[in-house]
Short mmCIF file of C-alpha atoms in Angstrom, two decimals:
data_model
loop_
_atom_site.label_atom_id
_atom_site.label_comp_id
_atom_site.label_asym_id
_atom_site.label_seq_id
_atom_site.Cartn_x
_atom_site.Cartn_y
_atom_site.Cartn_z
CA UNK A 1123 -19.10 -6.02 10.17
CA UNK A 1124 -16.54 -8.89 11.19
CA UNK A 1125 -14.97 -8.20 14.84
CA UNK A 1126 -12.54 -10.03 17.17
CA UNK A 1127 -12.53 -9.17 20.75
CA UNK A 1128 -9.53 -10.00 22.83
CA UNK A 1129 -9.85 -10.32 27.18
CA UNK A 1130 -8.34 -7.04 28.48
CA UNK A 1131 -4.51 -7.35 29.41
CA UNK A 1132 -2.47 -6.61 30.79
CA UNK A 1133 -1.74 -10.41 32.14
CA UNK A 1134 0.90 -10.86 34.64
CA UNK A 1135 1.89 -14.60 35.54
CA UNK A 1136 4.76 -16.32 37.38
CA UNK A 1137 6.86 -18.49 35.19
CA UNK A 1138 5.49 -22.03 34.22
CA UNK A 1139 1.54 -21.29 34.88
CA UNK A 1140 -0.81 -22.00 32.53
CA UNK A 1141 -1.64 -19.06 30.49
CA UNK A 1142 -5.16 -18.59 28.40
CA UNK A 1143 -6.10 -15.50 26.64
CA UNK A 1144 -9.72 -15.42 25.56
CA UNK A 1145 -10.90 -14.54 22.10
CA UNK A 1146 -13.95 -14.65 20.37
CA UNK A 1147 -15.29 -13.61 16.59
CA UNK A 1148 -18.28 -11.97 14.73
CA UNK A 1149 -17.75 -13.03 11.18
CA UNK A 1150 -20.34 -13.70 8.34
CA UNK A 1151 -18.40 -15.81 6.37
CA UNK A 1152 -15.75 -18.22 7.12
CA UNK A 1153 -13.09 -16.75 8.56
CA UNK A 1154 -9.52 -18.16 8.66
CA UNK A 1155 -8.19 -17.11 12.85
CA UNK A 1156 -4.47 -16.27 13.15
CA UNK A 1157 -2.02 -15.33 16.74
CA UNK A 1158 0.36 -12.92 16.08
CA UNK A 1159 3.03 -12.02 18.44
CA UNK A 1160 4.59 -8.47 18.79
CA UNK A 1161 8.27 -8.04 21.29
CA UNK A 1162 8.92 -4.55 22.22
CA UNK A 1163 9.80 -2.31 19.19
CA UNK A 1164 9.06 -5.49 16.66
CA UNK A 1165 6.13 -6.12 14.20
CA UNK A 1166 4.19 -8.63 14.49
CA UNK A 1167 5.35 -12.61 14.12
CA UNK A 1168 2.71 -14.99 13.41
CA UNK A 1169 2.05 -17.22 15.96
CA UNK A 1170 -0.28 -19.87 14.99
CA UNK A 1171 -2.79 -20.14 12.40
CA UNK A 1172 -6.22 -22.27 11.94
CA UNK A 1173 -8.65 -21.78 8.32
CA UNK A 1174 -11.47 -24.25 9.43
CA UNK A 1175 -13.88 -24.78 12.06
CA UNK A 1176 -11.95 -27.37 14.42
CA UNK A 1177 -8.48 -27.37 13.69
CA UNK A 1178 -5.97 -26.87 16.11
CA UNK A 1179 -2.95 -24.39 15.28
CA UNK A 1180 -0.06 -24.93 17.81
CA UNK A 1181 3.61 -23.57 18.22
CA UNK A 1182 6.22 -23.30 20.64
CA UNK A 1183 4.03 -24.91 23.20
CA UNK A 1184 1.14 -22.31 22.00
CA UNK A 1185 -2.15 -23.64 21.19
CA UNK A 1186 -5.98 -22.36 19.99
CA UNK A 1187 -8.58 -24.54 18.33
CA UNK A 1188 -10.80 -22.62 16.09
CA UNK A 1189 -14.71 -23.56 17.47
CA UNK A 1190 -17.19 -22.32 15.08
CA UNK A 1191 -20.07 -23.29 18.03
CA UNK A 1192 -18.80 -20.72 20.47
CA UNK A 1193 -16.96 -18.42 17.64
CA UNK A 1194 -13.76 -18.65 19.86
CA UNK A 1195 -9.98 -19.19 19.08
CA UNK A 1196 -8.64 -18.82 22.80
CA UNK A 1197 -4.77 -19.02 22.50
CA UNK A 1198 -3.26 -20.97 25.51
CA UNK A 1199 0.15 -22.73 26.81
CA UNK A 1200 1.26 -24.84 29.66
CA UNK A 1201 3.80 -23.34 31.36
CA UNK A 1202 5.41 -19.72 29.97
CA UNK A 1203 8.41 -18.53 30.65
CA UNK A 1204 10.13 -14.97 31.15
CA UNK A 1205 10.38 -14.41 27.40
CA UNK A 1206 7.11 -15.56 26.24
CA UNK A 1207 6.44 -11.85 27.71
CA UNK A 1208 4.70 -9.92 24.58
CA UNK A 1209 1.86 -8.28 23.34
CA UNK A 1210 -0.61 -11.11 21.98
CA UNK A 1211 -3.21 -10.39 19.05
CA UNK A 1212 -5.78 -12.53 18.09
CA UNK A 1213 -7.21 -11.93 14.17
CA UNK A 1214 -9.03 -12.58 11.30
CA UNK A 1215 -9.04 -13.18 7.78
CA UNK A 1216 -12.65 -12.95 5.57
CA UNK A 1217 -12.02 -14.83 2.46
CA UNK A 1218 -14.79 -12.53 1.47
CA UNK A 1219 -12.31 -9.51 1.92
CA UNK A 1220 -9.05 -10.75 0.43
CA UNK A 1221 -6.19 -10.94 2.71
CA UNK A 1222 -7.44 -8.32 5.21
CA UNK A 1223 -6.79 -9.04 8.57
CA UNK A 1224 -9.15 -7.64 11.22
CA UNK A 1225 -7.46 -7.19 14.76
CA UNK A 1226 -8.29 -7.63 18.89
CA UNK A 1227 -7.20 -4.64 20.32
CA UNK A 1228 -4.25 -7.25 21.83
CA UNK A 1229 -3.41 -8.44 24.93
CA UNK A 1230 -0.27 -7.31 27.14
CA UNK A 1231 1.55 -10.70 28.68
CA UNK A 1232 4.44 -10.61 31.20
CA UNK A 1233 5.60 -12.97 32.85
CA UNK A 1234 7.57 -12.74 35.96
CA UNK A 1235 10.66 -15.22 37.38
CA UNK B 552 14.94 -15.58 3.08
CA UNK B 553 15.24 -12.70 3.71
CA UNK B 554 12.10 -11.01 5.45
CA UNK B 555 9.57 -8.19 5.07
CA UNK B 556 12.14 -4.79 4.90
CA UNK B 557 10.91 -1.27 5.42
CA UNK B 558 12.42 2.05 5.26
CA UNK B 559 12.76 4.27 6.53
CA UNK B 560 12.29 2.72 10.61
CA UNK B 561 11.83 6.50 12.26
CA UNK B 562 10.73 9.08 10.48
CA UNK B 563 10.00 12.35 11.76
CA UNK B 564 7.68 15.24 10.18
CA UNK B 565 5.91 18.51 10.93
CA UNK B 566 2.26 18.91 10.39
CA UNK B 567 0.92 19.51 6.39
CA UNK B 568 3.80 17.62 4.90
CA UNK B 569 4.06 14.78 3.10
CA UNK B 570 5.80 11.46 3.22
CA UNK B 571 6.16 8.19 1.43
CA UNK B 572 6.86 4.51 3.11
CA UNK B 573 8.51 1.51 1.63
CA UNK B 574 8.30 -1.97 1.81
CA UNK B 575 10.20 -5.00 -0.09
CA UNK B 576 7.90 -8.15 0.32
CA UNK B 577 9.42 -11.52 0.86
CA UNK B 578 11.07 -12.97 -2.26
CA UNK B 579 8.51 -14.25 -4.20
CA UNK B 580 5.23 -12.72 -2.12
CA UNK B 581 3.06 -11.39 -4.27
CA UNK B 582 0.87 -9.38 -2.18
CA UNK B 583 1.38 -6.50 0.03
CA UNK B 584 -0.69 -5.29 2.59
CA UNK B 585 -0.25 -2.17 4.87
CA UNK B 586 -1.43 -1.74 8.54
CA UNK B 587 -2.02 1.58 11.12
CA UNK B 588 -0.69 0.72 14.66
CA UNK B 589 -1.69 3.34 17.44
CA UNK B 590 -2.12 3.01 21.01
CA UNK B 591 -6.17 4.03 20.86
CA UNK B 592 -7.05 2.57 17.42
CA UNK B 593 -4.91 -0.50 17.57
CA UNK B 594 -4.22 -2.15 14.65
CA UNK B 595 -5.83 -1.03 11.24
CA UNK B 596 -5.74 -2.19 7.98
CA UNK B 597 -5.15 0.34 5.56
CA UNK B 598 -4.93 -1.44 1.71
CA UNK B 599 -3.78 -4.41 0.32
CA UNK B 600 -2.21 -4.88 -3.24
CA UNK B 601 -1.30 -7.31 -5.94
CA UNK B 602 -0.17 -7.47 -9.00
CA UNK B 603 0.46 -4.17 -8.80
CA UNK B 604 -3.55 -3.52 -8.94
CA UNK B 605 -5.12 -2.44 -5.36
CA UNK B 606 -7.48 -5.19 -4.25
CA UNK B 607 -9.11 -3.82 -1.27
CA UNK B 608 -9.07 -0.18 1.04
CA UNK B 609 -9.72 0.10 4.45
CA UNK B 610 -11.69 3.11 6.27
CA UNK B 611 -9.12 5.85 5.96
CA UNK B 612 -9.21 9.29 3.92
CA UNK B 613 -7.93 10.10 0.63
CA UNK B 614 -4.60 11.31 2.03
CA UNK B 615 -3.23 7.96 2.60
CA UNK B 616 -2.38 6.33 -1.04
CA UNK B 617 -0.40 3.85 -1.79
CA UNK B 618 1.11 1.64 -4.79
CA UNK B 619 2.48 -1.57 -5.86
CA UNK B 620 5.29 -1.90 -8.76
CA UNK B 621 5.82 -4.83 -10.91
CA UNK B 622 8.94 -6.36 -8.61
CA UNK B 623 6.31 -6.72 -6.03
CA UNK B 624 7.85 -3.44 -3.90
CA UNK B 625 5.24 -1.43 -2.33
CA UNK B 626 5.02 2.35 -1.33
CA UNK B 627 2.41 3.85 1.04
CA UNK B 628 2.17 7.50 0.54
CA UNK B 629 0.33 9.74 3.42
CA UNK B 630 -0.10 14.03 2.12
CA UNK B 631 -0.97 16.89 4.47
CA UNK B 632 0.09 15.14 7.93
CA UNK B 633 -1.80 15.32 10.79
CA UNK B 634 -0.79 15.15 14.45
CA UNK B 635 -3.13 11.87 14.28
CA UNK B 636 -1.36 10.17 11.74
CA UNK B 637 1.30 10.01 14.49
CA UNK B 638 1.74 5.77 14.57
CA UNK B 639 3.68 2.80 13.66
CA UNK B 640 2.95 1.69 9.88
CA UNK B 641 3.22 -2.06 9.30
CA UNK B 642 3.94 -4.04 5.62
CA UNK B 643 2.93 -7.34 5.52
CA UNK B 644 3.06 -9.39 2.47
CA UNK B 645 2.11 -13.07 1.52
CA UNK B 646 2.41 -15.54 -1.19
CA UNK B 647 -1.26 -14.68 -2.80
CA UNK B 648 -3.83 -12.95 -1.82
CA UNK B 649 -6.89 -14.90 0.13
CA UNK B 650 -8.16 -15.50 3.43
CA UNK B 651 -5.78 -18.87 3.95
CA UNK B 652 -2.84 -17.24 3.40
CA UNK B 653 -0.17 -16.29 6.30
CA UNK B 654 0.96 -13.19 6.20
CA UNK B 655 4.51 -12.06 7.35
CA UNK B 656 4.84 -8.51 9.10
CA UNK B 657 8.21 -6.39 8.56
CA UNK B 658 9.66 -4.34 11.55
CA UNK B 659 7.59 -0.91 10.73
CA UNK B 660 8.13 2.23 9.94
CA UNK B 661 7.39 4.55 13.40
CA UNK B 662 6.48 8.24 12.02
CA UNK B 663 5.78 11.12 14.25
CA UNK B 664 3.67 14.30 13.70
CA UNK B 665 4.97 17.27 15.22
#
């Protein structure tokens, strides 16, 4: 069945390095790819989004281009900052399977002054 | 616009009892979808619904049931509770239903199993 695998957190970074989070697919149809976000004690905000093979989703200095080649949708940014510290999920959508979103097991981010 | 609302946010029950979740969409969302959070199974999709019909189910026993009325308002209803059912219960909802569409999470609904 359709997967997403997310690199193992937690991440710890010093404010303004370049962050990447890795995440790749298994999906037999053609998948829309979505960030979400969650804070402490929050659901989850949607990050950035991407429904076909080479678009780029960006937002708040977030980006990920969806590669079909290497089934990947790595989310990265520039230069974080303290409160950019979250847990980061990478998912997908199956048109084949309505609106059902499939989850990484998410990826712990903090980020230190 | 308002967001995705749920209620109760804390709940807590004793094992073999029941208990029912809400959650008001976004005005004019259509479809509703419900997620399991837990620290070992991460996030799990549990059913989605529209038009008050329910559209697809994930991989989780009988005791967890849900429903959709016609204002778009959903309910998730879990009998017989379990120490495992112990977790964070997320709505989301979204214009339509479809792979394209964004959907918008509310704050949960954190229920523990004692």
């Amino acid at each position: 069945g359709d997967s997403v695998t997310q690199m193992e957190g937690p991440v710890t970074l010093s404010e303004e390095a370049f962050l990447t989070i890795n995440c790749t697919y298994t999906a037999t149809g053609y998948p829309s790819l979505f960030w979400y976000v969650q804070y402490p004690g929050e659901g989850l905000q949607l990050l950035l989004k991407a429904t076909k093979a080479d678009d780029k989703g960006s937002n708040k200095g977030f980006e990920a281009t969806y590669r079909k080649e290497t089934t990947s949708f790595h989310l990265e940014k520039g230069s974080v900052q303290v409160s950019d510290s979250a847990v980061y999920f990478c998912a997908l959508s199956d048109g084949n399977q309505g609106g059902k979103l499939i989850f990484g097991q998410g990826t712990e981010l903090s980020v230190k002054p | 616009k308002a967001g995705v609302t749920q209620t109760p946010r804390y709940l807590i029950k004793t094992r073999g009892q029941q208990v029912t979740l809400s959650c008001s969409p976004i005005s004019g969302h259509r479809s509703v979808s419900w997620y399991q959070q837990t620290p070992g199974q991460g996030l799990q999709f549990l059913f989605e619904y529209f038009s008050e019909t329910q559209r697809n189910k994930g991989n989780f026993p009988g005791r967890f049931s849900g429903r959709q009325f016609s204002n778009s308002r959903s309910e998730m209803n879990v009998s017989t509770l379990e120490l495992g059912d112990s977790a964070l219960y997320l709505c989301a909802s979204s214009l339509d239903p479809g792979n394209q569409e964004t959907q918008y999470f509310g704050p949960g609904t954190r229920l523990l199993v004692l």
